[in-house]
CSV table of C-alpha atoms in Angstrom, one decimal:
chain,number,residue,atom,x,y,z
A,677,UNK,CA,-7.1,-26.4,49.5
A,678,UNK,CA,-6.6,-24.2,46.6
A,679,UNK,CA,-5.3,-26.0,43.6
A,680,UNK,CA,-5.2,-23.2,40.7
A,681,UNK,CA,-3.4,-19.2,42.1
A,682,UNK,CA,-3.7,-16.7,39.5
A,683,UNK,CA,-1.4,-14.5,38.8
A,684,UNK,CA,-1.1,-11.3,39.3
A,685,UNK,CA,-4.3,-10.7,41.8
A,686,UNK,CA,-5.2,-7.5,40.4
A,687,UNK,CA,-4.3,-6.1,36.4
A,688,UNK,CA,-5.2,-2.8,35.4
A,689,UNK,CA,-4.9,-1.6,31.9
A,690,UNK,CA,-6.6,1.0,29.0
A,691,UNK,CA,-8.5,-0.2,26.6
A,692,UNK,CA,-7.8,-2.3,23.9
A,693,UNK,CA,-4.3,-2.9,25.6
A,694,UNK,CA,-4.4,-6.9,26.1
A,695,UNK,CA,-4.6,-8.5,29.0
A,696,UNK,CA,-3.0,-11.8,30.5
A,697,UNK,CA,-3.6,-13.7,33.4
A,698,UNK,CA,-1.8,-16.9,34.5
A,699,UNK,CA,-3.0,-19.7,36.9
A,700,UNK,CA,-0.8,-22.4,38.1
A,701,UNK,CA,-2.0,-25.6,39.6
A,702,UNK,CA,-0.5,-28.4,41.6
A,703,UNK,CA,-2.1,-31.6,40.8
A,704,UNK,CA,-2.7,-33.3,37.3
A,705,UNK,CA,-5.9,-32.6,36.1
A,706,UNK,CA,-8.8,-33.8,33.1
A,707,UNK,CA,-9.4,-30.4,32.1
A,708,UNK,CA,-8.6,-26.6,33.2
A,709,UNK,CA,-11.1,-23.9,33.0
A,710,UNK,CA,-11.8,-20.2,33.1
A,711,UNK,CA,-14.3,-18.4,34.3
A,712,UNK,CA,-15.6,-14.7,34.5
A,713,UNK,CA,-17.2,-12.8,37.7
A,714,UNK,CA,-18.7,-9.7,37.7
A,715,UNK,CA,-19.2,-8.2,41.0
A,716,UNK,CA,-21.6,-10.0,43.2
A,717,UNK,CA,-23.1,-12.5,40.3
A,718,UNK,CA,-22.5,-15.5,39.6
A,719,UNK,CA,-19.7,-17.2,37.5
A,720,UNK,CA,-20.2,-17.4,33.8
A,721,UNK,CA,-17.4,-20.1,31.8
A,722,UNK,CA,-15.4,-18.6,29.6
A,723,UNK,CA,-13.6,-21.5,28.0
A,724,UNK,CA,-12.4,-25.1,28.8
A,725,UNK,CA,-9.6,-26.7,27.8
A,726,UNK,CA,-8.8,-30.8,28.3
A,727,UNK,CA,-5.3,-31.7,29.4
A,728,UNK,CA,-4.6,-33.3,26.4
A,729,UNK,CA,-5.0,-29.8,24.2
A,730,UNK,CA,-2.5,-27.1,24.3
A,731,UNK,CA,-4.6,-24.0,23.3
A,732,UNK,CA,-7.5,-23.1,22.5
A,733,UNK,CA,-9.5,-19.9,21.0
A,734,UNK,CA,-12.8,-18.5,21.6
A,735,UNK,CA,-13.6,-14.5,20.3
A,736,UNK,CA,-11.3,-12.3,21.8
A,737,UNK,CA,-10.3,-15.6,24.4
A,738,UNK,CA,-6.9,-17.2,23.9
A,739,UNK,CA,-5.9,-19.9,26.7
A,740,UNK,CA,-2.8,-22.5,26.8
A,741,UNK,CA,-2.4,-24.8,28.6
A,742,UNK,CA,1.0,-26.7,29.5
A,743,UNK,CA,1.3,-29.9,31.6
A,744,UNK,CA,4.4,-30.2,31.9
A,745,UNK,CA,4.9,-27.0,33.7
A,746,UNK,CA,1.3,-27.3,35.6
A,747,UNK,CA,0.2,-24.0,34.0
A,748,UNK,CA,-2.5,-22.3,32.4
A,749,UNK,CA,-2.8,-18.9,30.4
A,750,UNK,CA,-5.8,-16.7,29.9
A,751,UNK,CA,-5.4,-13.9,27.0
A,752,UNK,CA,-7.9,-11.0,26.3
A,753,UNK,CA,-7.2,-9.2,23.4
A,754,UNK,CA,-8.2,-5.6,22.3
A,755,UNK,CA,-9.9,-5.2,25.9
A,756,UNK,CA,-13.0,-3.3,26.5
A,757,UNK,CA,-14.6,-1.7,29.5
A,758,UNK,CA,-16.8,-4.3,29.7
A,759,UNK,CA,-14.4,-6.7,30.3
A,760,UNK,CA,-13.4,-5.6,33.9
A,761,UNK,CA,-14.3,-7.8,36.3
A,762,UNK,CA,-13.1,-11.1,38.0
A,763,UNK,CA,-11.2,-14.1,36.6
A,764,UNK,CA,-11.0,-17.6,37.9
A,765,UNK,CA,-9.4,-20.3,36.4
A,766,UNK,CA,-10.4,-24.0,37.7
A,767,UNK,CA,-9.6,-27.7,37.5
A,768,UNK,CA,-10.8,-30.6,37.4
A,769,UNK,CA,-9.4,-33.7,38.8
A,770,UNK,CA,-12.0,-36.0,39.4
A,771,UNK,CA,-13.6,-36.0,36.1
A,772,UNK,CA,-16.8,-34.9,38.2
A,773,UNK,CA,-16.8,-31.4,37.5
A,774,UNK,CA,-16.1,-30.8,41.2
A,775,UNK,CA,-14.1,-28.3,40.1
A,776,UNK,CA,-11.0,-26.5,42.1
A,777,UNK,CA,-10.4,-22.7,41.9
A,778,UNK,CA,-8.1,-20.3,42.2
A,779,UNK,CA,-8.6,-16.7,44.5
A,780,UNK,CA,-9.1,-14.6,41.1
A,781,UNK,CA,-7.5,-11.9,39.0
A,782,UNK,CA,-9.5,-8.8,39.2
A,783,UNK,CA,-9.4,-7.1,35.9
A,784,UNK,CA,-9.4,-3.2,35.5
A,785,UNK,CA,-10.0,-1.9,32.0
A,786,UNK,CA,-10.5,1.8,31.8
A,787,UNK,CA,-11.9,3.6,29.0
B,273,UNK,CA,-32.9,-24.1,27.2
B,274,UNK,CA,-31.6,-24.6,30.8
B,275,UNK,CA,-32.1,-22.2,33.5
B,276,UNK,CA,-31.0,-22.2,37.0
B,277,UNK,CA,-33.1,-20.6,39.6
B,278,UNK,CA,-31.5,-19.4,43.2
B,279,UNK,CA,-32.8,-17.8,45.8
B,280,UNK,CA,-33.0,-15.4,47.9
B,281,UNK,CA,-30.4,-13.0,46.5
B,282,UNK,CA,-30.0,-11.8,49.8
B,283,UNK,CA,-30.4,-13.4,53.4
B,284,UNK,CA,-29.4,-11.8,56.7
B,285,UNK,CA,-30.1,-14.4,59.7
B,286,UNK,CA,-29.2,-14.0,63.9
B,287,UNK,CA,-26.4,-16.7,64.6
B,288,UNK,CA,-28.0,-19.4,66.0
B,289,UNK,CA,-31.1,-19.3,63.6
B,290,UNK,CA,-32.1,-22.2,60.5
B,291,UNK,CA,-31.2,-22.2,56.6
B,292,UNK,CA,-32.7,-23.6,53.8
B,293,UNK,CA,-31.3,-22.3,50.4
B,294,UNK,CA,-33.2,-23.7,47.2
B,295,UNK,CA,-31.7,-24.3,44.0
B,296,UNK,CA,-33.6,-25.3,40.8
B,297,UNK,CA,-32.8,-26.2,37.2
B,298,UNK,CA,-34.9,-26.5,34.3
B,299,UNK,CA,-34.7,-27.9,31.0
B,300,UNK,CA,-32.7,-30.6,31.5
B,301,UNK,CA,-32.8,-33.9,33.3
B,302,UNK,CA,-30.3,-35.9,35.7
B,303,UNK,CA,-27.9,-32.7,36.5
B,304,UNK,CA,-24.7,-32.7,38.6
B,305,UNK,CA,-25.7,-30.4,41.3
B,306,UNK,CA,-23.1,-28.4,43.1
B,307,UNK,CA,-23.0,-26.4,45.8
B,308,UNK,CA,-19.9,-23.3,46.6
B,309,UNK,CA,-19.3,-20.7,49.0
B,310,UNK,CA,-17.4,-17.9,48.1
B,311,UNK,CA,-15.5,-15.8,50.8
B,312,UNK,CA,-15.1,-11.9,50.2
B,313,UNK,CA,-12.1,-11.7,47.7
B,314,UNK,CA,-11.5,-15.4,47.6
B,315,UNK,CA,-11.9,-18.3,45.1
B,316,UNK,CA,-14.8,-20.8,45.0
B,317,UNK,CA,-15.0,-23.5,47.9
B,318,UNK,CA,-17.0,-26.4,46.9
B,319,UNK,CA,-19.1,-27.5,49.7
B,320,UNK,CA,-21.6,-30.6,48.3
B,321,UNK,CA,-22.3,-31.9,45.0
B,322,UNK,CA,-25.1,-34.4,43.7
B,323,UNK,CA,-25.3,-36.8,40.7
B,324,UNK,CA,-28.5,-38.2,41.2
B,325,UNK,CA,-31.7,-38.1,43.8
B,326,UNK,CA,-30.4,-38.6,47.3
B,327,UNK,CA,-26.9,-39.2,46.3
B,328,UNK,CA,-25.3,-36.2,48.2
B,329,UNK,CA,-20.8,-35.8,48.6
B,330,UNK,CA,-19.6,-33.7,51.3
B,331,UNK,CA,-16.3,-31.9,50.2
B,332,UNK,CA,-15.7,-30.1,53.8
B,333,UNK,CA,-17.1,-30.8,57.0
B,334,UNK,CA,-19.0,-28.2,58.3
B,335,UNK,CA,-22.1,-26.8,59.9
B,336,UNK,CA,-24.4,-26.9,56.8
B,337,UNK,CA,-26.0,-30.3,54.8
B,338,UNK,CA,-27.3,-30.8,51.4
B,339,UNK,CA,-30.6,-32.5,50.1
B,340,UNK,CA,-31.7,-33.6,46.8
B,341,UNK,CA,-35.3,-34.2,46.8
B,342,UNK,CA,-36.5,-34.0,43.4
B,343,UNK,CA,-34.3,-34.5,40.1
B,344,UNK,CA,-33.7,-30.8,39.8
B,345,UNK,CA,-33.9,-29.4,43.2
B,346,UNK,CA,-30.9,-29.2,45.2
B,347,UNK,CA,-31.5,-27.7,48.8
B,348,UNK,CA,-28.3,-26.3,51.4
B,349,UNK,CA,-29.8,-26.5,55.1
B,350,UNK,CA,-28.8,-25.4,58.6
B,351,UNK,CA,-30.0,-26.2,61.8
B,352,UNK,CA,-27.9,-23.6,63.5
B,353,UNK,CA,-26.6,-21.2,62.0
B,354,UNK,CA,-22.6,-19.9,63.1
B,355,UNK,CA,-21.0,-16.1,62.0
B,356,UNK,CA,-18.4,-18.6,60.0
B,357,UNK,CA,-21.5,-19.5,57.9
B,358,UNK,CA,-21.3,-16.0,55.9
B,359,UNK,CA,-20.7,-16.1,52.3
B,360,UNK,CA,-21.7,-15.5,48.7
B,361,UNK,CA,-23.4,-18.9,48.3
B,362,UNK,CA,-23.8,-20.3,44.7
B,363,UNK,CA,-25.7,-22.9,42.6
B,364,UNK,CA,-24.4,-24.8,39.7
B,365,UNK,CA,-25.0,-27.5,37.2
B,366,UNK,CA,-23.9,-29.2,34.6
B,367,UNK,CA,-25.0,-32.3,32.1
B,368,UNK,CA,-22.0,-33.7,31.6
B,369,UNK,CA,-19.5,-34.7,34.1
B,370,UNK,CA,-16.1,-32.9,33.4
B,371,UNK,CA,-18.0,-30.4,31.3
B,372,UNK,CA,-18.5,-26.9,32.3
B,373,UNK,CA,-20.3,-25.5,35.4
B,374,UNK,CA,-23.2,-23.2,34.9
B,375,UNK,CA,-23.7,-20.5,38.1
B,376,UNK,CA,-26.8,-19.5,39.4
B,377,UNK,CA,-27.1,-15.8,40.3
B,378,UNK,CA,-25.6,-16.6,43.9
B,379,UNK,CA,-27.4,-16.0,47.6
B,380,UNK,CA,-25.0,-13.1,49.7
B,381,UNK,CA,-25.7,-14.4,53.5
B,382,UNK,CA,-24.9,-12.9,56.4
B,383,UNK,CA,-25.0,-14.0,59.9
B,384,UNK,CA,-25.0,-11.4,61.9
């Protein structure tokens, strides 16, 4: 069963606009992460953040994550062609990296 | 540095017919091994993952199994394959459990 949605499923914005995505999720977790798909590749990880850490940074990257409310956000900032493409956010609750994800937020980012 | 190795890219097979996708890692030892299928324009379903030589967990019940022969081979088999089977089928790894996944380039199936 799904355990992270993102929200919304599609986003389409100009460049350097920014760009936010939100996944909620439905179980408590050990960590929450995000993850970028171009089309028809593979996944490459963004950023992780553990359940015990309430944001986090990386480049252009900016995720939160609250707990209480069983919900994570994903921020690009100053977004660039480039950046269009797929976003997945996923937990994990078994503290095996069997990670559970979400159906995606496809991202549009036109020059 | 690590690698992961997956093929074929591409794979179209008659219902009815075998599988055998291979995965491979290198530069690293004792990997968790996972195996996902991805639906058009859906999320990630985890199928089978592996923390050590022979130790294979089945996430769904299905038509397709999982081997791990060799400490960085991880193998998704079919005897028979079903038109339910098609998918964007993909590799990962990681050294650390709870720590990030790393994706191999993914094997598009269809079953035609």
């Amino acid at each position: 069963s799904q355990q992270g949605e993102e929200d919304p499923q599609a986003l389409s914005i100009q460049e350097g606009e920014n760009a936010t995505m939100n996944c909620s999720y439905k179980t408590s977790i050990n960590n929450l992460q995000w993850y970028r798909q171009n089309s028809g590749r593979g996944l490459v990880h963004l950023i992780l953040i553990r359940s015990n850490e309430r944001e986090k940074h990386s480049g252009r990257l900016r995720v939160t994550l609250d707990t209480s409310k069983k919900s994570s956000s994903l921020l690009i900032t100053a977004s660039r062609a480039a950046d269009t493409a797929s976003y997945f956010c996923a937990t994990d609750q078994s503290g095996y990296s069997t990670l559970t994800f979400g159906k995606g937020t496809m991202l549009l980012v036109s020059p | 540095s690590q690698t992961i190795h997956q093929w074929p890219a591409t794979l179209v097979q008659p219902v009815g017919s075998p599988l055998s996708l291979e995965c491979t890692v290198e530069g690293t030892s004792n990997p968790n091994l996972y195996w996902y299928r991805q639906a058009a324009g859906r999320g990630l379903q985890l199928l089978f993952y592996s923390v050590g030589i022979g130790q294979i967990s089945s996430e769904v019940p299905q038509n397709l199994s999982a081997s791990r022969p060799q400490d960085r081979q991880f193998i998704l088999s079919s005897k028979k394959l079903l038109l339910s089977d098609s998918g964007f089928y993909l590799c990962a790894w990681t050294p650390e459990p709870s720590g990030k996944l790393f994706f191999g380039s993914g094997t598009q199936l269809s079953v035609l």
